[in-house]
Amino acid sequence: MDDLERKILDLIPKSMAERGIVALESLIGPVRDVLNRRRFPDRPLSDLQIEWLLRLLSSMDSDKDVDAARVGEREGRVASPLVERLAAGFNHGVGRSGHVTAPQPKAAGASLMQQVCNSVATDAIRQLGLPNTRAGVVLPLSTGMSIALVAATLRRLFGVKRIVYPRIDHKSPRRGIALAGLEVVDVPTVLVDDAVQTDISELERALSTASDAAVLTTTTFFPPREPDPVKDVAKMCADRDVPHIINNAYGVQSVNIMSLVRSAIDAGRVDAVIQSSDKNFLSPVGGSVVVSPMEGLVHQIAETYAGRATAAPIVQTLAALLATGRLGYDHLRTEQHRNRVLLERRLVEIAEEIDQRVLQVRNPVSCAMTLDGLDAHDLGARLYNRRVTGPRAVERGEWGSCIDDYPHSYIVVNAAIGAREVDVERATTKLYKELKQRE
Amino acid sequence: MDDLERKILDLIPKSMAERGIVALESLIGPVRDVLNRRRFPDRPLSDLQIEWLLRLLSSMDSDKDVDAARVGEREGRVASPLVERLAAGFNHGVGRSGHVTAPQPKAAGASLMQQVCNSVATDAIRQLGLPNTRAGVVLPLSTGMSIALVAATLRRLFGVKRIVYPRIDHKSPRRGIALAGLEVVDVPTVLVDDAVQTDISELERALSTASDAAVLTTTTFFPPREPDPVKDVAKMCADRDVPHIINNAYGVQSVNIMSLVRSAIDAGRVDAVIQSSDKNFLSPVGGSVVVSPMEGLVHQIAETYAGRATAAPIVQTLAALLATGRLGYDHLRTEQHRNRVLLERRLVEIAEEIDQRVLQVRNPVSCAMTLDGLDAHDLGARLYNRRVTGPRAVERGEWGSCIDDYPHSYIVVNAAIGAREVDVERATTKLYKELKQRE
Amino acid sequence: MDDLERKILDLIPKSMAERGIVALESLIGPVRDVLNRRRFPDRPLSDLQIEWLLRLLSSMDSDKDVDAARVGEREGRVASPLVERLAAGFNHGVGRSGHVTAPQPKAAGASLMQQVCNSVATDAIRQLGLPNTRAGVVLPLSTGMSIALVAATLRRLFGVKRIVYPRIDHKSPRRGIALAGLEVVDVPTVLVDDAVQTDISELERALSTASDAAVLTTTTFFPPREPDPVKDVAKMCADRDVPHIINNAYGVQSVNIMSLVRSAIDAGRVDAVIQSSDKNFLSPVGGSVVVSPMEGLVHQIAETYAGRATAAPIVQTLAALLATGRLGYDHLRTEQHRNRVLLERRLVEIAEEIDQRVLQVRNPVSCAMTLDGLDAHDLGARLYNRRVTGPRAVERGEWGSCIDDYPHSYIVVNAAIGAREVDVERATTKLYKELKQRE
Amino acid sequence: MDDLERKILDLIPKSMAERGIVALESLIGPVRDVLNRRRFPDRPLSDLQIEWLLRLLSSMDSDKDVDAARVGEREGRVASPLVERLAAGFNHGVGRSGHVTAPQPKAAGASLMQQVCNSVATDAIRQLGLPNTRAGVVLPLSTGMSIALVAATLRRLFGVKRIVYPRIDHKSPRRGIALAGLEVVDVPTVLVDDAVQTDISELERALSTASDAAVLTTTTFFPPREPDPVKDVAKMCADRDVPHIINNAYGVQSVNIMSLVRSAIDAGRVDAVIQSSDKNFLSPVGGSVVVSPMEGLVHQIAETYAGRATAAPIVQTLAALLATGRLGYDHLRTEQHRNRVLLERRLVEIAEEIDQRVLQVRNPVSCAMTLDGLDAHDLGARLYNRRVTGPRAVERGEWGSCIDDYPHSYIVVNAAIGAREVDVERATTKLYKELKQRE
């Protein structure tokens, strides 16, 4: 490089060449920082900088070596330049048959990229509320599949055969447990005023009867379900020496939820905390961040994975983290909080006008309003057709409330991280119109 | 569109506008064909055409709807334009909590893309040797994880608890079986001259003793291992009513292997055939194509998957298939065959000169030469440093030969689909130099 | 398309497919509007929408026609896919040997693109202050070369041989006039307090003596030069039947300047108004927008251009205009105005502290502070090395002040459209530091 | 970088990290070579490598300096990330008000890029047939406008007022001369058998009468026009001390034409040779390469240009040159020659069948067949509608033959560099069908 710099100095005036190198350095500096320090940066990187990082790394994979002789059965060969672009150049994927985070000799760049992503994501989780995290990994799997992987790891390490699971009306986690060949032990919920809460005494009972069990708790779900009392559960698990997984699907956005999880880790046993990379970090669907207060578990989880995997969710999560940075994330959280307040205010106004009410349920992201006497399904379909995506309209007593015989029909609207004020405004305006129209 | 066409006619001379629309049509026509017919095309599509297809589809997802109100907890939000580009616009991923191929209401485009990819890939497998395939799916998982998914499905459907597995010295499939919570029943191999073959009588014995079992056979591995006699196994499985999975990892490239698999399907029981999308179709690592001669099984496999998934391996596989087309694939196969012949000739020449010999093992992709009396590991390391990627150097008796006490040290070199003549030439030249140098 | 829509309906649930098409429509709608109405849009288009537009258009060029037989001497052939991407697919460029805006039979798409760009840019100029504009064209040339083109056109149409040019110390316009083979008749300036103004009586004298003359006035330059009195000049030109070009280089950003130009058009003769596309519209350097209150002149200018041209400045200007939109431009203007106020306030503060003063010169973009007794060149070099780009430091009496013997050394700082508050703050802070350091 | 390398070594196994750096080096090596040596490379660079080069360079421009304070009136600001991508990051364009190849202090990277492009292009011209070239420049203008620029330069340097121009029926060059304010002195042609040739005695006469003249000769045009005898003209110009420009529009592809030009330079006076970058180097329309056997003239031409310019044609030409390389160009020339032979054979066959004949005209690219008694215009229109682009159908006596009263109607078909065999085959097949259909 020194030689090259000298040659450049010959071509254009010296002060100009120096300024050019200064500009290049100012652009590349934060990229180098990410490689050196592997921390969640304070200031977001620009797309240009992230592209530099990805290009630098993908250019280290052996398929970019123009002088290589590639005589394996798989060599990162691609059908066309577009196909390569679709993979951001990481044609070899990540991992090796060893496990999904093992360095791949043909893919030094992808291996580095993955390590950088793991470090940055773990640091982000630490900074955003779980400083007691010891290790973390970004998996190329969504939360449901990640639960499968963690569950299988617990079986391998601790002989776990059953997952005690306080009721959440969500299919993916149950499928994940089943895929890993474990049994679900259901824990029922109870109704406390409007809220649906885990029946803690039933949970204790399950733990005392079920042998070879682990617990899966949940911090984020739709109202009327409230977060599990993860601190209490963690203590219980510590007392009984029972593994404990927390499904913190979209909890990172909420300072309160993160504080709950943190205190659970401090107070008792938490083996792994799983969070969605798309729901928390504005990455496309497909990855999750699994962190653990225990050093070795994360490594074991990675080793449970069978073979190589697509690099895409790793790359996308890394890019999303860098494009946000700590300052960006703080800003997003502030906005989310403001939108959540706005959402509740709007729903209260609507509810008053049509003789319904907003359910009193603790939830930092979502808010629900009763639809008693109304056709919830029909309303949901109409909103969908009016281009409102994401609300959940549930009929009284229907699956979805996480309890049998919930006494209200209701609609849930979310003000999640990344949503804009205009989303909340449009959605509530359309909701209001649809409700008035049918009056 | 008609209106628009008329307006365009006003702007520029009529004949020119018509030619412009003809050009557009000629470009878009094959794209429309893919959407309409959903077949593996004869002629490859250009990258420009594939980009049109992907852009058209990704623009149908709700996050592209500029007038939508998005109030779900996940809405395909992305941290920056680069992050979106890294996902080719499919921010919602594929699937829903239902299962991984279920249409996702927020992602009409991704849902379509996935269906098109499944159809095209299945048609490709049919055209390339398995016309008796009834259904297929492209999974966002490599072969090891796909084996996990299929195994879990067999447990769910048929109560399978054990996988009878003729010995292959490869970690991923074993990890996959373990992840799904099934037990591996090993079937030993026998040495027949140079070749390592499944001990068919041991396999029969295993089947007669193991209850709740299924069989996993393998068509492609490194010499000295030969392909499993899948036709005989399929008959056995049919007779005993035992499910049978074929790991056809990189068999699509070989007309012979495909013919073996085809006759297995015709002659007996084959539940699913798993193939790697990167090893066969020059897609980046991360996907696999699972096909079945049974209509419903593929659907069940998809339903075993827990939740949504990254769209990337699906998009990449689709792009790779379209960029190749039937004509392109035939050409690649011809080239592969020629390179395989060249490879053997070169190894024979080298072997003669240094008093070694080429192992007599049936293998359409790879070829092995003995290294008796030489330090195989050292040779492997030196080749790696000389930028030869992919050869496997195995010491006598070491794990990797799929048998205990294989009587030779040896090196395996591959002439897989997509490799260039220059790869084989460089690799064998460097091999020769390294061998002569140490004499 | 109808057929295709029906097929799509078969693949995924009907309501979902409909929503998908709605999303696509919402995305494409504004793109279609641009093609149909060809106006400067109120709402900015997203990059995704602009890419759709460009791709649609570039796909209509004959080099995209996969079934064409291309046997011309130039056919939009490109050396690699990257080369095509660098041209956004407009490989044929724009224009034909006829002239630069003539439809090119091989490039229906580029021809349309150019027409759309001309219409949108002209409409933008109209909306942003010159409603009395009748026609306009975006040239693939910066302002200096555009002056050459316009000057050559005036010669061709009116026999113009001399350009009467009130003194501006800027090389490009003079070079442009010289390139076209015309002679410059200099008009001196006068000092009025701090300001340098055109000597209107000298201008009148020049017009009465010079035969075959046209006038080139300037609205935007650095202080101490003030804008030319274009309204008075326009009246003079009307009276004497002399063509009049206004170099409105970066005047579009200023409501005041645009109002001056508008009144000139209303009050007298203005043949053409030239504006930079990069200085006004945040497009990369390379294009300009030439508008005229006369219908036919713009066409004649285009016809003066010799042959085809690169499409790049046209594409970039179009993209920049669409990415901004009227609302975006209004926002940028507001910000520019605020930054200009901030800049002056800062310079006044600095000046007071170091016993200098801010020059009293009308200029909506730039502001100048005296540097009497200081080494202006040295200050300029130090600021450059401290990464402040764009200020002009002029020694007393030096070329650059548009007058001989200007009585001050001074530095000019700009708060142009698109600059950020942080630019002004950093620049003035560094300026202050450099000045204090040398005290 | 050393530090970074050490850190990387900590993250992944040492041998792997080393291989990663080797791969990166193998990719970047040729990029560094281009920067260091600035020669037309033997081996083509991959698109990935060219992207590295462009990104490296564009990252040196001041608008990429994240810590800069940008307070100029133009600062490379862009309306959106797409707009920046459309300029490959070279937002500042090239040149400064000084002239178009002067280093621009704000754009060190673009300045370097331009210098590299000039060197590489000049070296390419040298290697491809004009070793007696001393200097060259890539202009962001097509050949017509480049003729204007060169003509204006000749006026500025030598007082040239008239361009003696042997008749070519092509509008662009004449417009270019007119734009520069020079007069065209026509030299008529003569008919020699089928060929139209410059009347050399008329040319001599023009030179002896016209004062302040320069000559513009042409090497490539459509049959029946043959190349000008540039060697003889060069001698004449040397004898009379008259400047001489050669329009070598698409002559680089032809070894013969290049040899003619070379001998002209050796034998007499040639001031500048102009070639199209798109017609010779498969770059998009918009640039040209002007070379000169005289050191200083090219610099003067650049200085005649007024101000900055779009970087796009420079970037595109550089990319096209690097993507081709010497080996690629030799291959393209071979193919062109083969296609030219095929074209003539096909036309001879068709001509025989319909009682026409192929015109006997020396032309290394194009071939013409008579259409006597047929409606040439109608045939041309029908071919256009049948998607044959580029043939020229000329009626007897019509403008286009470069002579009055050419005795045949005819059609010209081209086999230019970059055309594929299938283009020639399709075009001649369709031509045959159209001709037979009308019989």
PDB file of N, CA and C in Angstrom, chain C residues 142 278 283-286 389, chain D residues 58 60-64 70 74-78 87 89-96 104-108 110-111 308-311:
ATOM      1  N   SER C 142     -22.261  20.324 -18.629  1.00  0.00           N
ATOM      2  CA  SER C 142     -22.308  21.293 -17.534  1.00  0.00           C
ATOM      3  C   SER C 142     -22.549  22.691 -18.100  1.00  0.00           C
ATOM      4  N   ASP C 278     -26.481  19.907 -11.116  1.00  0.00           N
ATOM      5  CA  ASP C 278     -25.921  19.462  -9.832  1.00  0.00           C
ATOM      6  C   ASP C 278     -26.010  20.538  -8.755  1.00  0.00           C
ATOM      7  N   SER C 283     -27.898  16.482  -8.251  1.00  0.00           N
ATOM      8  CA  SER C 283     -27.525  15.436  -9.193  1.00  0.00           C
ATOM      9  C   SER C 283     -25.996  15.477  -9.304  1.00  0.00           C
ATOM     10  N   PRO C 284     -25.343  14.382  -9.657  1.00  0.00           N
ATOM     11  CA  PRO C 284     -23.898  14.457  -9.876  1.00  0.00           C
ATOM     12  C   PRO C 284     -23.568  15.466 -10.973  1.00  0.00           C
ATOM     13  N   VAL C 285     -22.357  15.980 -10.951  1.00  0.00           N
ATOM     14  CA  VAL C 285     -21.925  16.960 -11.948  1.00  0.00           C
ATOM     15  C   VAL C 285     -22.078  16.387 -13.363  1.00  0.00           C
ATOM     16  N   GLY C 286     -22.527  17.213 -14.291  1.00  0.00           N
ATOM     17  CA  GLY C 286     -22.527  16.764 -15.679  1.00  0.00           C
ATOM     18  C   GLY C 286     -23.702  17.160 -16.525  1.00  0.00           C
ATOM     19  N   THR C 389     -14.102  22.015   2.710  1.00  0.00           N
ATOM     20  CA  THR C 389     -14.054  22.159   1.256  1.00  0.00           C
ATOM     21  C   THR C 389     -15.023  23.242   0.822  1.00  0.00           C
TER      22      THR C 389
ATOM     23  N   SER D  58     -13.570   6.164  -5.949  1.00  0.00           N
ATOM     24  CA  SER D  58     -14.657   7.103  -5.618  1.00  0.00           C
ATOM     25  C   SER D  58     -14.683   7.400  -4.123  1.00  0.00           C
ATOM     26  N   MET D  60     -12.265   8.222  -2.420  1.00  0.00           N
ATOM     27  CA  MET D  60     -11.266   9.241  -2.127  1.00  0.00           C
ATOM     28  C   MET D  60     -11.786  10.656  -2.394  1.00  0.00           C
ATOM     29  N   ASP D  61     -12.968  10.754  -2.968  1.00  0.00           N
ATOM     30  CA  ASP D  61     -13.525  12.091  -3.201  1.00  0.00           C
ATOM     31  C   ASP D  61     -14.022  12.688  -1.888  1.00  0.00           C
ATOM     32  N   SER D  62     -13.983  14.001  -1.801  1.00  0.00           N
ATOM     33  CA  SER D  62     -14.242  14.649  -0.510  1.00  0.00           C
ATOM     34  C   SER D  62     -15.657  14.431  -0.004  1.00  0.00           C
ATOM     35  N   ASP D  63     -16.602  14.140  -0.902  1.00  0.00           N
ATOM     36  CA  ASP D  63     -17.963  13.924  -0.411  1.00  0.00           C
ATOM     37  C   ASP D  63     -18.078  12.614   0.371  1.00  0.00           C
ATOM     38  N   LYS D  64     -17.049  11.774   0.310  1.00  0.00           N
ATOM     39  CA  LYS D  64     -17.065  10.537   1.108  1.00  0.00           C
ATOM     40  C   LYS D  64     -16.423  10.755   2.468  1.00  0.00           C
ATOM     41  N   ARG D  70     -18.469  20.759   4.309  1.00  0.00           N
ATOM     42  CA  ARG D  70     -18.538  21.069   2.889  1.00  0.00           C
ATOM     43  C   ARG D  70     -19.358  22.328   2.653  1.00  0.00           C
ATOM     44  N   ARG D  74     -21.025  23.771  -4.779  1.00  0.00           N
ATOM     45  CA  ARG D  74     -21.276  22.423  -5.307  1.00  0.00           C
ATOM     46  C   ARG D  74     -20.322  21.512  -4.556  1.00  0.00           C
ATOM     47  N   GLU D  75     -20.830  20.446  -4.061  1.00  0.00           N
ATOM     48  CA  GLU D  75     -20.034  19.606  -3.176  1.00  0.00           C
ATOM     49  C   GLU D  75     -20.286  18.120  -3.409  1.00  0.00           C
ATOM     50  N   GLY D  76     -20.744  17.772  -4.596  1.00  0.00           N
ATOM     51  CA  GLY D  76     -21.009  16.367  -4.853  1.00  0.00           C
ATOM     52  C   GLY D  76     -22.159  15.834  -4.024  1.00  0.00           C
ATOM     53  N   ARG D  77     -23.084  16.739  -3.665  1.00  0.00           N
ATOM     54  CA  ARG D  77     -24.252  16.282  -2.899  1.00  0.00           C
ATOM     55  C   ARG D  77     -25.236  15.576  -3.828  1.00  0.00           C
ATOM     56  N   VAL D  78     -25.892  14.571  -3.328  1.00  0.00           N
ATOM     57  CA  VAL D  78     -26.833  13.835  -4.177  1.00  0.00           C
ATOM     58  C   VAL D  78     -28.173  13.650  -3.485  1.00  0.00           C
ATOM     59  N   ALA D  87     -24.016   7.252 -10.519  1.00  0.00           N
ATOM     60  CA  ALA D  87     -22.756   7.900 -10.900  1.00  0.00           C
ATOM     61  C   ALA D  87     -21.554   7.087 -10.445  1.00  0.00           C
ATOM     62  N   GLY D  89     -20.584   6.668  -7.744  1.00  0.00           N
ATOM     63  CA  GLY D  89     -19.961   7.390  -6.636  1.00  0.00           C
ATOM     64  C   GLY D  89     -19.151   8.609  -7.054  1.00  0.00           C
ATOM     65  N   PHE D  90     -19.015   8.845  -8.344  1.00  0.00           N
ATOM     66  CA  PHE D  90     -18.213   9.989  -8.805  1.00  0.00           C
ATOM     67  C   PHE D  90     -19.117  11.216  -8.956  1.00  0.00           C
ATOM     68  N   ASN D  91     -19.598  11.692  -7.822  1.00  0.00           N
ATOM     69  CA  ASN D  91     -20.584  12.767  -7.838  1.00  0.00           C
ATOM     70  C   ASN D  91     -20.006  14.099  -8.278  1.00  0.00           C
ATOM     71  N   HIS D  92     -18.706  14.248  -8.102  1.00  0.00           N
ATOM     72  CA  HIS D  92     -18.072  15.509  -8.465  1.00  0.00           C
ATOM     73  C   HIS D  92     -17.797  15.625  -9.955  1.00  0.00           C
ATOM     74  N   GLY D  93     -18.065  14.567 -10.703  1.00  0.00           N
ATOM     75  CA  GLY D  93     -17.702  14.591 -12.107  1.00  0.00           C
ATOM     76  C   GLY D  93     -16.196  14.624 -12.260  1.00  0.00           C
ATOM     77  N   VAL D  94     -15.743  15.089 -13.431  1.00  0.00           N
ATOM     78  CA  VAL D  94     -14.304  15.222 -13.666  1.00  0.00           C
ATOM     79  C   VAL D  94     -13.992  16.643 -14.099  1.00  0.00           C
ATOM     80  N   GLY D  95     -12.738  17.028 -13.926  1.00  0.00           N
ATOM     81  CA  GLY D  95     -12.275  18.339 -14.382  1.00  0.00           C
ATOM     82  C   GLY D  95     -12.604  19.451 -13.406  1.00  0.00           C
ATOM     83  N   ARG D  96     -12.136  20.626 -13.747  1.00  0.00           N
ATOM     84  CA  ARG D  96     -12.496  21.812 -12.987  1.00  0.00           C
ATOM     85  C   ARG D  96     -12.615  22.953 -13.984  1.00  0.00           C
ATOM     86  N   GLN D 104      -9.128  17.920  -9.694  1.00  0.00           N
ATOM     87  CA  GLN D 104     -10.140  18.659  -8.958  1.00  0.00           C
ATOM     88  C   GLN D 104      -9.874  18.438  -7.473  1.00  0.00           C
ATOM     89  N   PRO D 105      -9.548  19.516  -6.744  1.00  0.00           N
ATOM     90  CA  PRO D 105      -9.166  19.346  -5.340  1.00  0.00           C
ATOM     91  C   PRO D 105     -10.198  18.612  -4.496  1.00  0.00           C
ATOM     92  N   LYS D 106     -11.465  18.792  -4.799  1.00  0.00           N
ATOM     93  CA  LYS D 106     -12.487  18.100  -4.017  1.00  0.00           C
ATOM     94  C   LYS D 106     -12.629  16.642  -4.432  1.00  0.00           C
ATOM     95  N   ALA D 107     -12.011  16.274  -5.542  1.00  0.00           N
ATOM     96  CA  ALA D 107     -12.261  14.949  -6.093  1.00  0.00           C
ATOM     97  C   ALA D 107     -10.950  14.273  -6.466  1.00  0.00           C
ATOM     98  N   ALA D 108     -10.162  13.978  -5.444  1.00  0.00           N
ATOM     99  CA  ALA D 108      -8.892  13.312  -5.703  1.00  0.00           C
ATOM    100  C   ALA D 108      -9.122  11.983  -6.420  1.00  0.00           C
ATOM    101  N   ALA D 110     -11.739  10.953  -8.339  1.00  0.00           N
ATOM    102  CA  ALA D 110     -12.172  11.099  -9.720  1.00  0.00           C
ATOM    103  C   ALA D 110     -11.006  11.571 -10.585  1.00  0.00           C
ATOM    104  N   SER D 111     -10.157  12.430 -10.028  1.00  0.00           N
ATOM    105  CA  SER D 111      -9.003  12.914 -10.785  1.00  0.00           C
ATOM    106  C   SER D 111      -8.072  11.760 -11.126  1.00  0.00           C
ATOM    107  N   ARG D 308     -16.232  21.561 -15.820  1.00  0.00           N
ATOM    108  CA  ARG D 308     -16.310  20.160 -15.411  1.00  0.00           C
ATOM    109  C   ARG D 308     -17.205  19.374 -16.355  1.00  0.00           C
ATOM    110  N   ALA D 309     -17.198  18.058 -16.164  1.00  0.00           N
ATOM    111  CA  ALA D 309     -18.033  17.202 -17.010  1.00  0.00           C
ATOM    112  C   ALA D 309     -18.468  15.974 -16.230  1.00  0.00           C
ATOM    113  N   THR D 310     -19.461  15.316 -16.751  1.00  0.00           N
ATOM    114  CA  THR D 310     -19.894  14.048 -16.193  1.00  0.00           C
ATOM    115  C   THR D 310     -18.742  13.044 -16.226  1.00  0.00           C
ATOM    116  N   ALA D 311     -18.588  12.305 -15.149  1.00  0.00           N
ATOM    117  CA  ALA D 311     -17.550  11.278 -15.120  1.00  0.00           C
ATOM    118  C   ALA D 311     -17.993  10.002 -15.819  1.00  0.00           C
TER     119      ALA D 311
END
